Every structure is written in C-alpha cells, then in structure tokens.
mmCIF file of C-alpha atoms in Angstrom:
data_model
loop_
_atom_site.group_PDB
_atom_site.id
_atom_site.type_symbol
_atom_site.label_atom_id
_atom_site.label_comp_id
_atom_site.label_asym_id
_atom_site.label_seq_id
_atom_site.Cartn_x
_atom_site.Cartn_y
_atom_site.Cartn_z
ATOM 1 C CA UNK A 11 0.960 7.210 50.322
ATOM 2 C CA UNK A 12 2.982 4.044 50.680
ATOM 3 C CA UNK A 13 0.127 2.324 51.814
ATOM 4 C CA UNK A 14 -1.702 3.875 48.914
ATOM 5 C CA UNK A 15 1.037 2.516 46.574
ATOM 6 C CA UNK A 16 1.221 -0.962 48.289
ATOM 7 C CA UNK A 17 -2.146 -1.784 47.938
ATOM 8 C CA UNK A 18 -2.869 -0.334 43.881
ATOM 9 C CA UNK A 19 -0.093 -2.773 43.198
ATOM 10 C CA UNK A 20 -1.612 -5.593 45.076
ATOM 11 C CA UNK A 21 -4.772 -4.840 43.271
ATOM 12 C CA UNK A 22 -3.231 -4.912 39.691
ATOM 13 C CA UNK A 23 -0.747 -7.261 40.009
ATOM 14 C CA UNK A 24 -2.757 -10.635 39.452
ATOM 15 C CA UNK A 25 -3.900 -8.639 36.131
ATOM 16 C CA UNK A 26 -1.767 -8.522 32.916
ATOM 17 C CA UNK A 27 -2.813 -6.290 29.461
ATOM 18 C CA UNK A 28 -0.421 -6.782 26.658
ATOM 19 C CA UNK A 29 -0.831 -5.014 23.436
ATOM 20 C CA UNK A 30 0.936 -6.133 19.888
ATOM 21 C CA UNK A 31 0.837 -3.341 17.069
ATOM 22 C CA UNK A 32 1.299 -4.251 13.564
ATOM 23 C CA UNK A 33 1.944 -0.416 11.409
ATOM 24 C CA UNK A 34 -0.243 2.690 11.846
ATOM 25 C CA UNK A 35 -3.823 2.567 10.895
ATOM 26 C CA UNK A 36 -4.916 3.829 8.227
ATOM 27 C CA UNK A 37 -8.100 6.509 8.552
ATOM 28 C CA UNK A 38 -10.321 7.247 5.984
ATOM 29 C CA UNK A 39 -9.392 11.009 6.477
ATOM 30 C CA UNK A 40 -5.954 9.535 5.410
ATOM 31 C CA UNK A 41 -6.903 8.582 2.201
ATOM 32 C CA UNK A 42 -9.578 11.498 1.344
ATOM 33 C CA UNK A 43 -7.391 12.734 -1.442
ATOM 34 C CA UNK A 44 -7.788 9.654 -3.767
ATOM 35 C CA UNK A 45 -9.629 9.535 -7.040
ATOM 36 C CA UNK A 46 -10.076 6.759 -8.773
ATOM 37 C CA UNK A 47 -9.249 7.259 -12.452
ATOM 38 C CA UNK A 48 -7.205 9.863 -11.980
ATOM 39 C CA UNK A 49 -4.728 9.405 -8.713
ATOM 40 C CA UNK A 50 -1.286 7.591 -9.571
ATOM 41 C CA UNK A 51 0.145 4.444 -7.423
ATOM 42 C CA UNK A 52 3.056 6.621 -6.817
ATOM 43 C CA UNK A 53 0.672 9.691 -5.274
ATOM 44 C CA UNK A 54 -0.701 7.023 -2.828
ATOM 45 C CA UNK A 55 2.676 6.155 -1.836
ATOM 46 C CA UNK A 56 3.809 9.491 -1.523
ATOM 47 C CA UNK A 57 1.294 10.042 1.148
ATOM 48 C CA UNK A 58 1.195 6.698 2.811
ATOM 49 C CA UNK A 59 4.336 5.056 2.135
ATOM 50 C CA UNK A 60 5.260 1.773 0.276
ATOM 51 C CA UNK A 61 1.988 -1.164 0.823
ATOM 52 C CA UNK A 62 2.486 -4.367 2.916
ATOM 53 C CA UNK A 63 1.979 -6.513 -0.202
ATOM 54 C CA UNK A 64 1.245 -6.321 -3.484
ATOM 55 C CA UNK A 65 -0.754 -8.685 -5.874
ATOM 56 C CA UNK A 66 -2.804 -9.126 -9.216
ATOM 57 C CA UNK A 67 -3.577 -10.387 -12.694
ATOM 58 C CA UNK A 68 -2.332 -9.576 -15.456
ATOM 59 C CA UNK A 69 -4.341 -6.468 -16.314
ATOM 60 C CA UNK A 70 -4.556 -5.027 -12.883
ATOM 61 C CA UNK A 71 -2.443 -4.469 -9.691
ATOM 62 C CA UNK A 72 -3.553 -4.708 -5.698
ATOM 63 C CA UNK A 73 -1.521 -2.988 -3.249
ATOM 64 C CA UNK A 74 -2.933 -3.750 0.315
ATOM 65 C CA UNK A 75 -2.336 -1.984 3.599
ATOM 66 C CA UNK A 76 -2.334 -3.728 6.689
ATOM 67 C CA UNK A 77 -3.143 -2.228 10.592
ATOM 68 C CA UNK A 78 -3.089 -5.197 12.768
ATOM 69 C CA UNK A 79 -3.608 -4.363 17.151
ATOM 70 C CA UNK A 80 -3.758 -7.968 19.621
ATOM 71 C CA UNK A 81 -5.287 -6.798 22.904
ATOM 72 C CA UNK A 82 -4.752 -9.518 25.597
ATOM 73 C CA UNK A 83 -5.796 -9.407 29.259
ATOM 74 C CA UNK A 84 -5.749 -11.571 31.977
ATOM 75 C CA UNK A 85 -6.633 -11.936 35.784
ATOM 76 C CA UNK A 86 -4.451 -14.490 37.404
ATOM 77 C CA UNK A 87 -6.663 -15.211 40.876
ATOM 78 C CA UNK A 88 -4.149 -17.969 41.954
ATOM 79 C CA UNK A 89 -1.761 -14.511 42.633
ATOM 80 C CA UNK A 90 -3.041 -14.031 46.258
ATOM 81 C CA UNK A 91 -1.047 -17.516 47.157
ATOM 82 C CA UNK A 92 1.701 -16.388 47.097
ATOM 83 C CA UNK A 93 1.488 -14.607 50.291
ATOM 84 C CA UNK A 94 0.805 -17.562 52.232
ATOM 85 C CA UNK A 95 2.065 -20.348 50.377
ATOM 86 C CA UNK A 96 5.310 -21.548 48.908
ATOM 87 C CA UNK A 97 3.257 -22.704 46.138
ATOM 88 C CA UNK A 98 0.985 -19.868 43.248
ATOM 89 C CA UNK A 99 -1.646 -22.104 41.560
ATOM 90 C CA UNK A 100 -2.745 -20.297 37.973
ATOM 91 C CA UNK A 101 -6.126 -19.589 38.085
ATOM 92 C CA UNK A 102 -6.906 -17.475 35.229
ATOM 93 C CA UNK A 103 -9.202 -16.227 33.338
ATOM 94 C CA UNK A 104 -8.062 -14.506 29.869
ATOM 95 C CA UNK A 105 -8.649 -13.302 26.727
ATOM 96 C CA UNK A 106 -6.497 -12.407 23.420
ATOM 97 C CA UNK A 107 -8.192 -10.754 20.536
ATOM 98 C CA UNK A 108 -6.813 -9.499 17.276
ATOM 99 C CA UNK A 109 -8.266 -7.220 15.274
ATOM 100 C CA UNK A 110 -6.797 -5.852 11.305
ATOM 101 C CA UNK A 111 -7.579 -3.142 9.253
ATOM 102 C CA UNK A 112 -7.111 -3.607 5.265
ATOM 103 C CA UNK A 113 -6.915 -0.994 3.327
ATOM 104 C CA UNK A 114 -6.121 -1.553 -0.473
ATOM 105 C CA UNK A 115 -6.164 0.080 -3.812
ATOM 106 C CA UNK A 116 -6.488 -1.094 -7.289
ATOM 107 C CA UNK A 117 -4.754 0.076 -10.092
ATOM 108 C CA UNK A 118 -4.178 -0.260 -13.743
ATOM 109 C CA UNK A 119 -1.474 -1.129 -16.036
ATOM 110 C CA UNK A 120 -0.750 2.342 -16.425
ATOM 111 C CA UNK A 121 -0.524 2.694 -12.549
ATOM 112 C CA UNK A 122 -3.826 4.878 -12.216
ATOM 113 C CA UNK A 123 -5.472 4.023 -9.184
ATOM 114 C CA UNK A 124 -9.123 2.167 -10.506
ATOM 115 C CA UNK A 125 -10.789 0.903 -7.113
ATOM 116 C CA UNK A 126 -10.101 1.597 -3.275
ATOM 117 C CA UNK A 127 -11.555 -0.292 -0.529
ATOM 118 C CA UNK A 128 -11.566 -0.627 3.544
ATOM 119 C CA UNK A 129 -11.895 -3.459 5.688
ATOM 120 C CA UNK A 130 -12.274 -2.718 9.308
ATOM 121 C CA UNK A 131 -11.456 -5.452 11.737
ATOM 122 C CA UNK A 132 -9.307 -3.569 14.021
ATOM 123 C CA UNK A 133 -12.233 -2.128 16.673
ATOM 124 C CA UNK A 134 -12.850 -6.556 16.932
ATOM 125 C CA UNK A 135 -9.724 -6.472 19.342
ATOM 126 C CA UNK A 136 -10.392 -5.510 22.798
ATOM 127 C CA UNK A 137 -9.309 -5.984 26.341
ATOM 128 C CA UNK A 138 -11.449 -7.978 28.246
ATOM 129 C CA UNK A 139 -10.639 -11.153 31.096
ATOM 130 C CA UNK A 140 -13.972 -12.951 29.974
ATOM 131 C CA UNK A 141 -13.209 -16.059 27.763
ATOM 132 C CA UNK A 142 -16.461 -17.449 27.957
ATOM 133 C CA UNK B 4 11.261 13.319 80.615
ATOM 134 C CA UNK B 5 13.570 14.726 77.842
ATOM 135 C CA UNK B 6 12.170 17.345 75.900
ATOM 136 C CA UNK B 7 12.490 16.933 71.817
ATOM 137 C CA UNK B 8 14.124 19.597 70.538
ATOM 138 C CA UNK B 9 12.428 21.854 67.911
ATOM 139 C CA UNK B 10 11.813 19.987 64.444
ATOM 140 C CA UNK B 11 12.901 16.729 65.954
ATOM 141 C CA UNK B 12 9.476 15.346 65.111
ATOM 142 C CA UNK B 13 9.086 16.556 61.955
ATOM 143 C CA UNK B 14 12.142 15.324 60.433
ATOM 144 C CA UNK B 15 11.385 11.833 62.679
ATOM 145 C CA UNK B 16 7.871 11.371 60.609
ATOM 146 C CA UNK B 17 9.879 12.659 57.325
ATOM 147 C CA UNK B 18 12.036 9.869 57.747
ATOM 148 C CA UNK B 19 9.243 7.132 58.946
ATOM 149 C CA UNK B 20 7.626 7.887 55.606
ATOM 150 C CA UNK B 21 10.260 7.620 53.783
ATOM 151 C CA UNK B 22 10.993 4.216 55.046
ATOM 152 C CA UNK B 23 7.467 3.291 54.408
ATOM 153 C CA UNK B 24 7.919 4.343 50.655
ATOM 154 C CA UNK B 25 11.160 2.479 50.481
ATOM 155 C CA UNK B 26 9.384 -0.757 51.826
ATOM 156 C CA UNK B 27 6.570 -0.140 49.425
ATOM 157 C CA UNK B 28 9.063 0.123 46.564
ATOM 158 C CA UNK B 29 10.829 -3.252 47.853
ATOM 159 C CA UNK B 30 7.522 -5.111 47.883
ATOM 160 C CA UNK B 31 6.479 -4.068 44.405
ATOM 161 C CA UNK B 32 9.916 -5.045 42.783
ATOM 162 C CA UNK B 33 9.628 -8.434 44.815
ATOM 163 C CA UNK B 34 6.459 -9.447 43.923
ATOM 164 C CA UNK B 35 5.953 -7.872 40.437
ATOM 165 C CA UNK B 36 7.421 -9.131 37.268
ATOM 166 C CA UNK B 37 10.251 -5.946 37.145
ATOM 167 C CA UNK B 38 10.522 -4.307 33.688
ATOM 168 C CA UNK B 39 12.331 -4.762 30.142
ATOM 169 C CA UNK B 40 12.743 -3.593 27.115
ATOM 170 C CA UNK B 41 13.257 -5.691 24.083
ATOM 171 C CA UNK B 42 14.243 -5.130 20.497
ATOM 172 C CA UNK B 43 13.631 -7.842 17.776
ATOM 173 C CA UNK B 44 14.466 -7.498 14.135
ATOM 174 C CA UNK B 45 13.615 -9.607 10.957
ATOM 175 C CA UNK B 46 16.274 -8.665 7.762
ATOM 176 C CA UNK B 47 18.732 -6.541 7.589
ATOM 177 C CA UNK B 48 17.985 -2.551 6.862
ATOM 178 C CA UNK B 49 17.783 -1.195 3.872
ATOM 179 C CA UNK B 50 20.982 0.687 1.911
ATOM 180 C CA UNK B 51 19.265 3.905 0.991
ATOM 181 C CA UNK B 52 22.519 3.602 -1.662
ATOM 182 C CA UNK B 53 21.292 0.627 -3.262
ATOM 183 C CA UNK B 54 17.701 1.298 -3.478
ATOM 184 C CA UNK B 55 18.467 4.920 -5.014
ATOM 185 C CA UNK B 56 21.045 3.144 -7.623
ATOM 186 C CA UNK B 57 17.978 1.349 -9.045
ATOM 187 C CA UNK B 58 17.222 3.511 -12.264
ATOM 188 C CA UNK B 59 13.938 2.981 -13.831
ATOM 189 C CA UNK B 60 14.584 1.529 -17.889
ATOM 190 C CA UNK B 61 17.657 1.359 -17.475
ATOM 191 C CA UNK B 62 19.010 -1.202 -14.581
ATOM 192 C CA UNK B 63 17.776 -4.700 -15.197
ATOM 193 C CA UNK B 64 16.330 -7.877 -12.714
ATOM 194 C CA UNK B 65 20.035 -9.150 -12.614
ATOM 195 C CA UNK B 66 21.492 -6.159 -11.549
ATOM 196 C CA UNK B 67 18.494 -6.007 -8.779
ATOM 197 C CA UNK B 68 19.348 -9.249 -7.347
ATOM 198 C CA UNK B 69 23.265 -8.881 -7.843
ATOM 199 C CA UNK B 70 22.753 -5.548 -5.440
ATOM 200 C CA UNK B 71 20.175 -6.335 -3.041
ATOM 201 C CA UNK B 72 20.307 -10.043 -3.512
ATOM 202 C CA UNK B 73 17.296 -12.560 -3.611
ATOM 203 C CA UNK B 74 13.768 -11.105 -3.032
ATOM 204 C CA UNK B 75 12.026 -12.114 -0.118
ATOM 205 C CA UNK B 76 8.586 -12.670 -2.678
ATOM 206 C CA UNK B 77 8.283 -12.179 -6.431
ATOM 207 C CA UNK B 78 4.544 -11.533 -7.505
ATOM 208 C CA UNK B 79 3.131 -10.778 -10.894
ATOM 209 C CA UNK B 80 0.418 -7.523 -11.355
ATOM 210 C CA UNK B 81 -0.583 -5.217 -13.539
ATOM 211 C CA UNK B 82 1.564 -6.923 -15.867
ATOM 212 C CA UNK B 83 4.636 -6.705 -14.391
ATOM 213 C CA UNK B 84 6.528 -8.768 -12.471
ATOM 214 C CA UNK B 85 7.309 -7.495 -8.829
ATOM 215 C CA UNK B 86 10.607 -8.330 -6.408
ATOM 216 C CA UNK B 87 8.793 -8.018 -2.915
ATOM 217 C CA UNK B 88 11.855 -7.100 -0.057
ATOM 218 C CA UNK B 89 10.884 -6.918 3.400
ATOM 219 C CA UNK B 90 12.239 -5.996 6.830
ATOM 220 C CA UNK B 91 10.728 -5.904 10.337
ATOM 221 C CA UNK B 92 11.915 -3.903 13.503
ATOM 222 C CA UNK B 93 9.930 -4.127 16.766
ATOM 223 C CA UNK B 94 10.594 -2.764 20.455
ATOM 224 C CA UNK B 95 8.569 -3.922 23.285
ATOM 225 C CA UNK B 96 7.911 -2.548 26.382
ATOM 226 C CA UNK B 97 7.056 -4.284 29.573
ATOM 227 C CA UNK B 98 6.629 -2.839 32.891
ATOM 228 C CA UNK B 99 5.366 -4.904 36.005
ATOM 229 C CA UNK B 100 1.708 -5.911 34.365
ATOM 230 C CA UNK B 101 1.375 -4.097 31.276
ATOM 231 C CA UNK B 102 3.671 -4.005 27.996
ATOM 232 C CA UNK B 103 3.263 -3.254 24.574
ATOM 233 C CA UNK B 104 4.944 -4.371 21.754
ATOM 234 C CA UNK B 105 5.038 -2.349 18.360
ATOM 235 C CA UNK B 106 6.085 -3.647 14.790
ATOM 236 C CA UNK B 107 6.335 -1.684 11.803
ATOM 237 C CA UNK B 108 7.904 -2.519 8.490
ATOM 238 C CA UNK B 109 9.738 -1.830 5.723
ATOM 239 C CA UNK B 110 9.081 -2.532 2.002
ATOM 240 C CA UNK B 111 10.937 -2.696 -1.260
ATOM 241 C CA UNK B 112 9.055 -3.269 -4.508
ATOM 242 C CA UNK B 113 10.932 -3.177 -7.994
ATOM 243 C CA UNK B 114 9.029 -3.805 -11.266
ATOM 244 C CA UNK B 115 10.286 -5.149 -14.001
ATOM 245 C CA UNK B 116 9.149 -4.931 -17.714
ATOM 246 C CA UNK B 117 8.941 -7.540 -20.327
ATOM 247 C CA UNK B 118 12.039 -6.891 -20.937
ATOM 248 C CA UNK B 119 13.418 -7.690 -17.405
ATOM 249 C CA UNK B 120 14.365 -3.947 -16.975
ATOM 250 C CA UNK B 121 12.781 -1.533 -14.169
ATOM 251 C CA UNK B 122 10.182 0.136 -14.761
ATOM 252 C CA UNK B 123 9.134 1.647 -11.071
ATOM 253 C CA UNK B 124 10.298 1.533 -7.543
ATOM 254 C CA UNK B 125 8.444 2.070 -4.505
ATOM 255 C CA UNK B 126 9.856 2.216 -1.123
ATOM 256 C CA UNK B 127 8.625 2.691 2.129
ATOM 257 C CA UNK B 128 10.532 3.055 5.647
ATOM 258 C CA UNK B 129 8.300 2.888 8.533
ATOM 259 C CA UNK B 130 10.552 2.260 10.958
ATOM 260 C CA UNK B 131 12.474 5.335 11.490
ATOM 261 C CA UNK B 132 9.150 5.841 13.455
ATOM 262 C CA UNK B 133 9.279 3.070 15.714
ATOM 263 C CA UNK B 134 8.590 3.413 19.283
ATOM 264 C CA UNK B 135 9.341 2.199 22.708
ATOM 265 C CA UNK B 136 5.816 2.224 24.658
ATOM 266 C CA UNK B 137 4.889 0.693 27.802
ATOM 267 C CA UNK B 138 1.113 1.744 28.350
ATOM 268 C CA UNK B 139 -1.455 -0.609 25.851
ATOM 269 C CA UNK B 140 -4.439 1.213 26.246
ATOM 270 C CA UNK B 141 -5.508 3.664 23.702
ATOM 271 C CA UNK B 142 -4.294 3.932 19.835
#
C-alpha cells in the first residue's frame, strides 16, 4: 500500500489543476419561473438574490448575473530532477482557461421584467496541459 | 535456532508496514507542495442594521451615504439613479497539486427618485454560502 501511495504521488506530483469560481451558475431551470411582462425585479431577486451589476438608459434597467469558473492545469516534466539533481529545471506545459456565464434581465421603469437573456461561456473553460 | 514465539511475526510485518506507510507519508510531505488554506476579503460586510434602516420614500441619498458611506459605483437605469455597494469574500483551498479557490459576492443597490429619496432596495448576501473546497474537478 505504501508503495501504492509512493508511486500515485510520484505520478501526480509534476501535475497541478487549480480551479477559480466566481458565484453559482445560474441554470435555465433556475430561472423557468420568469415572464416577461408580468414578473417584478424584486420576484427575480427573491429567487436569485441581488445581480452583479446593474445598468441602463433612461427608460429601461439591466441587471446582469455573472458565473465565472478558470480551469488551469499543468504538467511540470522538469519535476523528475529533483531526484537526482540539486537543481529542478521547469519544463512545462500548461493551460488556463476561463469561461463566464451571463445571465441578465431587462426591466421597465415600473420594474416589470421586459427581456431575459443567457450567455453561456462557462463550458469554454476546461482542464487541459496542451497550450498549443 | 530460536524459535519465534506465537504472533511474533505477525506483529513484526504489522510494524514493517507501518514503517513503510510512515516513510511514504515523509516522502510525500517532502517532495509535495504541503497544504493551505487561505481567506481573502475585498470591503467590509454588510450591517444587516443599516441596510434594513433604508426606508423606501422616505430616507433620502444623503442619509444613504451618511450610513453606509460612499458607493463603490453609482449608475443611472430605468430612470433612476442607482448607489452600487459591493463586497467580496473568498477561501481557497490547496492541497499538494490541486486547489480551488471560490469567490462569491455581495451586493447593495439603493435607488433613488428624482427627488433624491429611495425608492427600492435590493440586497443580496452570497457569502454566508461560501465554501472551503480542495478538489477542482466537477461544478
């Protein structure tokens, strides 16, 4: 088992994965219960809380709701020195993606919600070593 | 030759592996990067107090900014004009190769009328559910 133990960390231990998470995301299930026209701002923050940012014009209101996941992984092949030689060269190879979801509603003076909308950029972030 | 006595073995291969393990341990801690976990925040939290003494038509921009102080953003929609606060908590996790580091927020957002008085409040606290996690794979 030690043996077992020794060498799975051996094996992993020139590799890195780091992940960064920005909020919850958002699924469309999540946000089933609007109707435009006739759902308030304050009903969509009931459910989903207060938006990352708000914007507009003067007749109309955006509030936008941001996911955001960074996926980075990297193989460091200059690792295996160390076992042999005072000095551990980097030799990498690595990759860092970031991916965002957007989900944002529109609504009018009177704080009915007009408009909804999705971006999905989130399923763009994904571990991988290859940079090239 | 001397003769073992009974379980003498046993409890000699119990202990071998146990050594082995303990080497194994000593190896990974030596040659890995260890562990940690790390807590970052951006703005002080919210008063629950102060946001729920915010009356809508009756407590005006001054009395916003006297109580919670300068907004981190003022936007115009809809309208209105909008005092944007903000506040970020994160906790990362990092063990030997892997970590992951969440962030959630916190927002404030106070209309105001023409008038410069309130006319809706909408406040969110994510990060009551903020999590230490070590393992990135996954949602």
């Amino acid at each position: 088992m030690a043996i077992g133990v020794l060498v799975v960390v051996l094996a992993c231990s020139g590799c890195e994965a780091r992940r960064v998470a920005f909020n919850d995301p958002i699924r469309p299930a999540d946000v089933a219960f609007i109707e435009p026209g006739t759902t308030t701002l304050s009903d969509v923050v009931r459910r989903l809380g207060a938006p990352d940012e708000m914007m507009g014009t003067e007749t109309r209101g955006v509030a936008r709701y941001r996911f955001q996941v960074t996926k980075a992984f990297r193989v460091n092949f200059g690792w295996v020195f160390r076992f042999f030689s005072p000095v551990s060269p980097t030799m990498a190879l690595g990759r860092v993606d970031v991916g965002t979801d957007v989900f944002q509603v529109v609504f009018d003076p009177n704080w009915v919600i007009q408009e909804q909308a999705f971006a999905y950029g989130a399923s763009a972030s994904r571990f991988s070593p290859w940079p090239f | 030759m001397s003769r073992q006595p009974p379980g003498a073995v046993e409890a000699l291969s119990r202990e071998r592996h146990a050594l082995c393990v303990a080497v194994a341990l000593l190896l990974c801690l030596t040659w890995s990067s260890g562990c940690a976990f790390v807590r970052g925040q951006v703005g002080e939290e919210f008063n629950e107090q102060d946001v729920q003494a915010i009356q809508k038509g009756v407590t005006t921009r001054a009395e916003v900014a006297a109580r919670l102080g300068a907004p981190d953003e003022i936007v115009q929609a809809a309208g209105r004009e909008i005092f944007h606060y903000r506040r970020y908590d994160s906790k990362l996790g990092y063990l030997l190769v892997i970590s992951r580091l969440n962030i959630k927020s916190d927002n404030l957002f106070v209309f105001f009328d023409r008038n410069g008085v309130v006319d809706e409040v909408v406040f969110g606290k994510r990060t009551d559910r903020l999590e230490f996690q070590v393992w990135p794979f996954g949602d």
